Amino acid sequence: MDKVIYRSIVKEDYESVKELIGEAFGFNEFIKDKKFLDSVLNIYLQGCILESSFSEVAEKDSKVIGIILGNSKEDKNRLKKAHNIFSLAYSILKVLMTKKENKKFMKEFGKVQDAYKELIHGKENDFQGCIELFIVSGESRGLGVGKALMNHLFHYMESVDVKSLYLYTDTRCNYGYYDSQNFDRIDEKEIQFDTTEEKLNVFLYSYDFN
């Protein structure tokens, strides 16, 4: 059995990472239109990449089983490349031309983005770093992959003199992980979705480097 390999993200990882996003955040469950699903997953991934300055993926048996993306405000080296910008723009264009029922999902998704903005409002200058994306596949939990990815990110953040970072998560995710890893839950907001009548709690967490 191959060991877990840790390395930076490459373009060839994108499809695997999109699968992780779909499973972790429930997109696969709620979106039945496969083409629309692919566009949504691509928008999410490319948006995270464009905001990041650090990446690390975990690969086992030639399969991506985990990823972490982070951003340091002071790091001028960015992950974004021309193909990331073009890919995001193309996916957004396809979503704008999608069917009416799919646009309802985008409206609901917008509620989450609005919650993020509300939670961070007035606190933006308290942090020098952010975790943009962190996922470990269900099948690989218990192998220490999440801890290893987080340690790689922490080493990076300390190397660029980040004193405090933040992240968003919600009740669809394993948010208890952050409680167990000494993150502080500093705010939260409940969202009511109209189409599914589901409620979602969105959390803002922080971590201070001592």
Tab-separated table of C-alpha atoms in Angstrom:
chain	number	residue	atom	x	y	z
A	1	MET	CA	0.000	0.000	0.000
A	2	ASP	CA	1.391	3.391	-0.989
A	3	LYS	CA	2.151	5.966	1.669
A	4	VAL	CA	0.508	9.393	1.751
A	5	ILE	CA	2.343	11.989	-0.346
A	6	TYR	CA	2.046	15.712	0.411
A	7	ARG	CA	2.637	18.265	-2.340
A	8	SER	CA	1.340	21.472	-3.912
A	9	ILE	CA	-1.808	21.404	-6.018
A	10	VAL	CA	-1.505	21.043	-9.796
A	11	LYS	CA	-4.073	21.481	-12.550
A	12	GLU	CA	-4.454	17.721	-12.913
A	13	ASP	CA	-5.845	17.583	-9.340
A	14	TYR	CA	-8.822	19.827	-10.041
A	15	GLU	CA	-11.360	17.144	-10.946
A	16	SER	CA	-10.522	15.089	-7.856
A	17	VAL	CA	-10.720	18.139	-5.608
A	18	LYS	CA	-14.088	19.084	-7.102
A	19	GLU	CA	-15.356	15.614	-6.146
A	20	LEU	CA	-14.161	16.196	-2.575
A	21	ILE	CA	-15.946	19.569	-2.474
A	22	GLY	CA	-19.166	18.064	-3.828
A	23	GLU	CA	-19.188	15.323	-1.209
A	24	ALA	CA	-18.064	17.444	1.747
A	25	PHE	CA	-20.457	20.355	1.213
A	26	GLY	CA	-23.480	18.402	0.005
A	27	PHE	CA	-23.546	19.833	-3.530
A	28	ASN	CA	-23.747	16.328	-4.998
A	29	GLU	CA	-26.884	15.653	-2.974
A	30	PHE	CA	-28.780	18.830	-3.844
A	31	ILE	CA	-27.780	19.373	-7.474
A	32	LYS	CA	-28.984	16.695	-9.888
A	33	ASP	CA	-28.056	18.543	-13.104
A	34	LYS	CA	-24.524	17.201	-13.687
A	35	LYS	CA	-23.390	19.996	-15.987
A	36	PHE	CA	-24.634	22.644	-13.597
A	37	LEU	CA	-23.022	20.766	-10.685
A	38	ASP	CA	-19.681	20.776	-12.478
A	39	SER	CA	-19.922	24.532	-13.042
A	40	VAL	CA	-20.786	25.189	-9.379
A	41	LEU	CA	-17.919	23.013	-8.148
A	42	ASN	CA	-15.511	24.718	-10.528
A	43	ILE	CA	-16.609	28.186	-9.392
A	44	TYR	CA	-16.066	27.162	-5.772
A	45	LEU	CA	-12.630	25.648	-6.408
A	46	GLN	CA	-11.318	28.375	-8.707
A	47	GLY	CA	-12.586	31.048	-6.327
A	48	CYS	CA	-10.607	29.463	-3.491
A	49	ILE	CA	-7.472	29.136	-5.619
A	50	LEU	CA	-7.650	32.767	-6.731
A	51	GLU	CA	-7.747	33.862	-3.086
A	52	SER	CA	-4.860	31.623	-1.958
A	53	SER	CA	-1.110	31.872	-1.603
A	54	PHE	CA	-0.529	28.333	-0.252
A	55	SER	CA	-1.675	24.859	-1.242
A	56	GLU	CA	-1.086	21.314	-0.086
A	57	VAL	CA	-2.788	18.140	-1.232
A	58	ALA	CA	-2.579	14.660	0.243
A	59	GLU	CA	-2.293	11.863	-2.299
A	60	LYS	CA	-2.510	8.124	-1.633
A	61	ASP	CA	-2.546	5.348	-4.210
A	62	SER	CA	-2.476	8.065	-6.923
A	63	LYS	CA	-5.703	9.570	-5.533
A	64	VAL	CA	-6.171	12.974	-3.885
A	65	ILE	CA	-7.640	12.322	-0.434
A	66	GLY	CA	-7.244	15.751	1.144
A	67	ILE	CA	-6.518	19.401	0.416
A	68	ILE	CA	-5.837	22.634	2.243
A	69	LEU	CA	-5.653	26.100	0.680
A	70	GLY	CA	-4.632	29.174	2.636
A	71	ASN	CA	-3.973	32.839	2.150
A	72	SER	CA	-1.492	35.217	3.731
A	73	LYS	CA	-2.183	38.892	3.071
A	74	GLU	CA	1.526	39.697	3.012
A	75	ASP	CA	2.608	36.925	0.629
A	76	LYS	CA	2.855	38.354	-2.877
A	77	ASN	CA	3.283	34.895	-4.420
A	78	ARG	CA	-0.177	33.761	-5.475
A	79	LEU	CA	-1.494	30.429	-6.721
A	80	LYS	CA	-3.587	31.971	-9.478
A	81	LYS	CA	-2.653	31.449	-13.101
A	82	ALA	CA	-4.333	32.636	-16.281
A	83	HIS	CA	-6.160	29.313	-16.678
A	84	ASN	CA	-7.744	29.732	-13.217
A	85	ILE	CA	-9.185	33.119	-14.160
A	86	PHE	CA	-10.465	31.913	-17.540
A	87	SER	CA	-11.935	28.749	-16.036
A	88	LEU	CA	-13.792	30.722	-13.358
A	89	ALA	CA	-15.136	33.234	-15.876
A	90	TYR	CA	-16.325	30.462	-18.214
A	91	SER	CA	-18.128	28.625	-15.399
A	92	ILE	CA	-19.813	31.820	-14.221
A	93	LEU	CA	-20.996	32.479	-17.783
A	94	LYS	CA	-22.497	28.984	-17.993
A	95	VAL	CA	-24.263	29.438	-14.647
A	96	LEU	CA	-25.745	32.753	-15.782
A	97	MET	CA	-27.276	30.929	-18.758
A	98	THR	CA	-28.604	27.993	-16.748
A	99	LYS	CA	-32.184	26.886	-16.135
A	100	LYS	CA	-34.510	28.708	-13.741
A	101	GLU	CA	-34.480	25.959	-11.102
A	102	ASN	CA	-30.687	26.013	-11.033
A	103	LYS	CA	-30.683	29.754	-10.518
A	104	LYS	CA	-32.714	29.171	-7.348
A	105	PHE	CA	-29.794	27.170	-5.982
A	106	MET	CA	-27.376	29.986	-6.798
A	107	LYS	CA	-29.631	32.384	-4.885
A	108	GLU	CA	-29.486	30.094	-1.853
A	109	PHE	CA	-25.727	29.727	-2.249
A	110	GLY	CA	-25.534	33.512	-2.236
A	111	LYS	CA	-27.059	33.514	1.250
A	112	VAL	CA	-24.015	31.631	2.527
A	113	GLN	CA	-21.646	34.122	0.903
A	114	ASP	CA	-23.622	36.979	2.439
A	115	ALA	CA	-23.355	35.292	5.855
A	116	TYR	CA	-19.575	35.103	5.455
A	117	LYS	CA	-19.406	38.826	4.764
A	118	GLU	CA	-21.617	39.629	7.736
A	119	LEU	CA	-19.570	37.476	10.117
A	120	ILE	CA	-16.221	39.002	9.121
A	121	HIS	CA	-17.483	42.599	8.923
A	122	GLY	CA	-15.416	44.850	11.168
A	123	LYS	CA	-12.933	42.068	11.937
A	124	GLU	CA	-11.005	42.035	8.647
A	125	ASN	CA	-7.942	43.746	10.095
A	126	ASP	CA	-7.726	41.351	13.042
A	127	PHE	CA	-6.253	38.621	10.837
A	128	GLN	CA	-3.250	38.270	8.556
A	129	GLY	CA	-4.237	34.867	7.187
A	130	CYS	CA	-7.188	32.717	6.176
A	131	ILE	CA	-7.941	29.054	5.476
A	132	GLU	CA	-9.805	29.131	2.166
A	133	LEU	CA	-10.492	25.397	1.808
A	134	PHE	CA	-9.830	22.335	3.968
A	135	ILE	CA	-11.232	18.896	3.154
A	136	VAL	CA	-10.225	15.348	4.028
A	137	SER	CA	-12.106	12.512	2.324
A	138	GLY	CA	-14.280	10.384	4.586
A	139	GLU	CA	-12.442	7.202	3.661
A	140	SER	CA	-9.082	8.590	4.793
A	141	ARG	CA	-10.093	9.994	8.171
A	142	GLY	CA	-8.121	8.467	10.999
A	143	LEU	CA	-4.910	8.326	8.952
A	144	GLY	CA	-3.629	11.641	10.317
A	145	VAL	CA	-4.108	13.367	6.956
A	146	GLY	CA	-6.046	16.329	8.357
A	147	LYS	CA	-3.491	16.972	11.074
A	148	ALA	CA	-0.610	16.717	8.599
A	149	LEU	CA	-2.241	19.143	6.151
A	150	MET	CA	-2.986	21.600	8.951
A	151	ASN	CA	0.608	21.364	10.207
A	152	HIS	CA	1.917	22.167	6.719
A	153	LEU	CA	-0.346	25.211	6.606
A	154	PHE	CA	0.685	26.327	10.100
A	155	HIS	CA	4.385	26.099	9.179
A	156	TYR	CA	3.710	28.216	6.107
A	157	MET	CA	1.704	30.813	8.060
A	158	GLU	CA	4.423	31.122	10.691
A	159	SER	CA	7.077	31.485	7.969
A	160	VAL	CA	5.273	34.548	6.580
A	161	ASP	CA	4.694	35.995	10.069
A	162	VAL	CA	0.939	35.416	10.302
A	163	LYS	CA	-0.140	35.969	13.909
A	164	SER	CA	-3.823	35.105	13.544
A	165	LEU	CA	-5.993	33.459	10.887
A	166	TYR	CA	-9.675	32.772	10.350
A	167	LEU	CA	-11.931	30.364	8.499
A	168	TYR	CA	-15.603	29.771	7.788
A	169	THR	CA	-17.346	26.459	8.266
A	170	ASP	CA	-20.884	25.241	8.898
A	171	THR	CA	-23.033	22.449	10.263
A	172	ARG	CA	-22.687	20.399	7.054
A	173	CYS	CA	-18.994	19.994	7.810
A	174	ASN	CA	-16.993	18.445	10.640
A	175	TYR	CA	-16.806	21.768	12.482
A	176	GLY	CA	-16.104	19.984	15.764
A	177	TYR	CA	-12.609	19.309	14.424
A	178	TYR	CA	-11.735	22.981	14.891
A	179	ASP	CA	-12.992	22.952	18.478
A	180	SER	CA	-10.711	19.991	19.181
A	181	GLN	CA	-7.710	21.720	17.573
A	182	ASN	CA	-7.835	24.840	19.745
A	183	PHE	CA	-9.555	27.111	17.253
A	184	ASP	CA	-11.888	29.696	18.762
A	185	ARG	CA	-15.475	29.977	17.514
A	186	ILE	CA	-15.944	33.728	17.554
A	187	ASP	CA	-19.286	34.177	15.779
A	188	GLU	CA	-22.083	32.319	14.022
A	189	LYS	CA	-25.199	32.948	11.960
A	190	GLU	CA	-28.223	30.812	11.107
A	191	ILE	CA	-29.426	30.678	7.502
A	192	GLN	CA	-32.866	29.527	6.362
A	193	PHE	CA	-33.015	28.061	2.851
A	194	ASP	CA	-36.302	28.607	1.037
A	195	THR	CA	-36.105	25.770	-1.496
A	196	THR	CA	-35.264	22.967	0.947
A	197	GLU	CA	-36.633	24.449	4.204
A	198	GLU	CA	-33.275	23.498	5.698
A	199	LYS	CA	-31.478	25.554	8.329
A	200	LEU	CA	-27.723	25.972	8.281
A	201	ASN	CA	-25.460	27.433	10.928
A	202	VAL	CA	-22.379	29.182	9.559
A	203	PHE	CA	-19.416	29.656	11.912
A	204	LEU	CA	-16.436	31.996	12.002
A	205	TYR	CA	-13.388	30.470	13.682
A	206	SER	CA	-10.002	31.983	14.487
A	207	TYR	CA	-6.583	30.617	15.437
A	208	ASP	CA	-3.798	32.572	17.116
A	209	PHE	CA	-0.133	31.636	16.804
A	210	ASN	CA	1.558	32.114	20.166
